PDB file of C-alpha atoms in Angstrom:
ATOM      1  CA  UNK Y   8      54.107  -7.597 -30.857  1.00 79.00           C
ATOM      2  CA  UNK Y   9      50.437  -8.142 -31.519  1.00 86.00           C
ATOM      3  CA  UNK Y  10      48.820  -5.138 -33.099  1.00 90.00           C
ATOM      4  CA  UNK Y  11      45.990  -3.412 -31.184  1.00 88.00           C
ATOM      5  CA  UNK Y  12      42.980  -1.976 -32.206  1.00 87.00           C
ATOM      6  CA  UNK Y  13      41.679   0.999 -31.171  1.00 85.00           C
ATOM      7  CA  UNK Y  14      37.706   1.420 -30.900  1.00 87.00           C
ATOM      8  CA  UNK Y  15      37.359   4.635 -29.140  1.00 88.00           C
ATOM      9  CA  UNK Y  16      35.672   6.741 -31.154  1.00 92.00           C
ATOM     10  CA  UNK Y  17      36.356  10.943 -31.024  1.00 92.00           C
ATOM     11  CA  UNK Y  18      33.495  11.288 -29.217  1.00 94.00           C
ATOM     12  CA  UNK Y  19      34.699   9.047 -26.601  1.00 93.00           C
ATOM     13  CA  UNK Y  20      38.198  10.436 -26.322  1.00 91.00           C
ATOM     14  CA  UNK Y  21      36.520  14.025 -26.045  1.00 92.00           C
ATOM     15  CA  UNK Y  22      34.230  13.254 -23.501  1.00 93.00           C
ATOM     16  CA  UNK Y  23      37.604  11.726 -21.418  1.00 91.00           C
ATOM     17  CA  UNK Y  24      39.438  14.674 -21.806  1.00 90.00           C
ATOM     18  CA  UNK Y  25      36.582  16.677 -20.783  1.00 91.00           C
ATOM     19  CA  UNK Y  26      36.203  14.852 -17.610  1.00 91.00           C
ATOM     20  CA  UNK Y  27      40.103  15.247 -17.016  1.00 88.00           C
ATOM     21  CA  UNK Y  28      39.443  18.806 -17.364  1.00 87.00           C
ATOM     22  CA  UNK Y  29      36.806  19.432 -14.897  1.00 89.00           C
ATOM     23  CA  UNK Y  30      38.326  17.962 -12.325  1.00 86.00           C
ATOM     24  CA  UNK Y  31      41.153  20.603 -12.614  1.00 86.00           C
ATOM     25  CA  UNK Y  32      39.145  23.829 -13.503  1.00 87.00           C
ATOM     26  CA  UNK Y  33      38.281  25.024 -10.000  1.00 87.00           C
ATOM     27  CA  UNK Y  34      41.896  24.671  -8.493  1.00 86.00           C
ATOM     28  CA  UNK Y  35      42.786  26.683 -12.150  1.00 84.00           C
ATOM     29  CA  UNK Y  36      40.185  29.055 -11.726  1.00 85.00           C
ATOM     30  CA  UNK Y  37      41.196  29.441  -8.033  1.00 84.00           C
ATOM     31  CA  UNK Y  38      44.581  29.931  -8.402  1.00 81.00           C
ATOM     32  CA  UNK Y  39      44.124  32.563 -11.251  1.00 80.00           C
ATOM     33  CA  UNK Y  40      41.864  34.458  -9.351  1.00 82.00           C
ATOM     34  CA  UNK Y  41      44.532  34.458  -6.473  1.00 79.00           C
ATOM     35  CA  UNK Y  42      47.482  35.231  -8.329  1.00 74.00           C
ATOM     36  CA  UNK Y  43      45.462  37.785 -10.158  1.00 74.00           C
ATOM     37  CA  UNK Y  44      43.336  39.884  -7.495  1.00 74.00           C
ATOM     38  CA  UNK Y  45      44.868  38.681  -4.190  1.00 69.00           C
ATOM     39  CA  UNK Y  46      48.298  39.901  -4.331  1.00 61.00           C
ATOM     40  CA  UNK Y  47      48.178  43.541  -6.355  1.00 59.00           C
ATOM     41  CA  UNK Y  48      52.382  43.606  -6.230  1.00 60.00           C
ATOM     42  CA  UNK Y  49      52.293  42.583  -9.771  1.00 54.00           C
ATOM     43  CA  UNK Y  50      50.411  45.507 -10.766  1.00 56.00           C
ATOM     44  CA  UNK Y  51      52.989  47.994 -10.105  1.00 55.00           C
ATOM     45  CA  UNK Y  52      53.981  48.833 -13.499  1.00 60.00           C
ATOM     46  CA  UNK Y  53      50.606  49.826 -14.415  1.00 66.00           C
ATOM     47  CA  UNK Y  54      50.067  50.843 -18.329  1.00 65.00           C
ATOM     48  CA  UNK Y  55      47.719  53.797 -19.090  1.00 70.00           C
ATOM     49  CA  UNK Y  56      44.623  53.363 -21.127  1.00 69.00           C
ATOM     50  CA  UNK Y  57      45.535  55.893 -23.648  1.00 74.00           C
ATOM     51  CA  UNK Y  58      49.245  55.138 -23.867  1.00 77.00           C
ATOM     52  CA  UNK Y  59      49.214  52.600 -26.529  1.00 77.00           C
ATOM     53  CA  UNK Y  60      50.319  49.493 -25.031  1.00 76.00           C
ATOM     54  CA  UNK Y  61      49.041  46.874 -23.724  1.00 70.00           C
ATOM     55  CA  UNK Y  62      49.791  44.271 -20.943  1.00 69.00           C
ATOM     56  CA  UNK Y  63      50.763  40.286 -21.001  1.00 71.00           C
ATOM     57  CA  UNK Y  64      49.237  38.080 -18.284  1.00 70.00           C
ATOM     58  CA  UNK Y  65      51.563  34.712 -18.232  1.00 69.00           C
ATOM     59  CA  UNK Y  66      48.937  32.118 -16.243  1.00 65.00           C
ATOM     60  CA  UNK Y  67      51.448  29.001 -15.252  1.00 65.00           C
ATOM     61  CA  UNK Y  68      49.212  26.122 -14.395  1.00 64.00           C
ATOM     62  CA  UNK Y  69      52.102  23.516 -13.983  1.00 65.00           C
ATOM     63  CA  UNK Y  70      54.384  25.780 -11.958  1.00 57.00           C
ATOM     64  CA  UNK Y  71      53.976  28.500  -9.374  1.00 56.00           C
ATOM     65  CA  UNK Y  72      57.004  30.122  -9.737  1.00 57.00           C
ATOM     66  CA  UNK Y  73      58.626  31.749 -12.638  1.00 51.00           C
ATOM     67  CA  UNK Y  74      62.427  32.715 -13.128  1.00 54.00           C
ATOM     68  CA  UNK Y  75      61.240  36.852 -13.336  1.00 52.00           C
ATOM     69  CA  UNK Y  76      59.229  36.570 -10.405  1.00 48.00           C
TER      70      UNK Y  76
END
């Protein structure tokens, strides 16, 4: 097996990723905004500011459902 040499440089591999990226950040961003002000049934155990605790938003952006759900 002939060995290959890569030439990308960081810069180039960042700039690839980036581009990846963008073309998946609105359908992200919409989809968080959905699941996080469209349906308010997940807010029904609400904590109280002074109570101590805090809450744990799980954002899937593979899967839309989750086993708990």
């Amino acid at each position: 097996m002939p060995i290959r040499i890569d030439y990308r440089t960081r810069r180039d591999c960042n700039e690839r990723r980036d581009r990846a990226f963008d073309e998946q950040i609105d359908a992200c961003t919409g989809a968080y905004m959905d699941w996080n002000f469209g349906d308010p049934s997940h807010m029904e155990d609400t904590i109280l500011p002074d109570s101590g605790l805090t809450t744990v938003k799980v954002v899937g952006i593979y899967n839309s459902k989750f086993p708990w759900a």
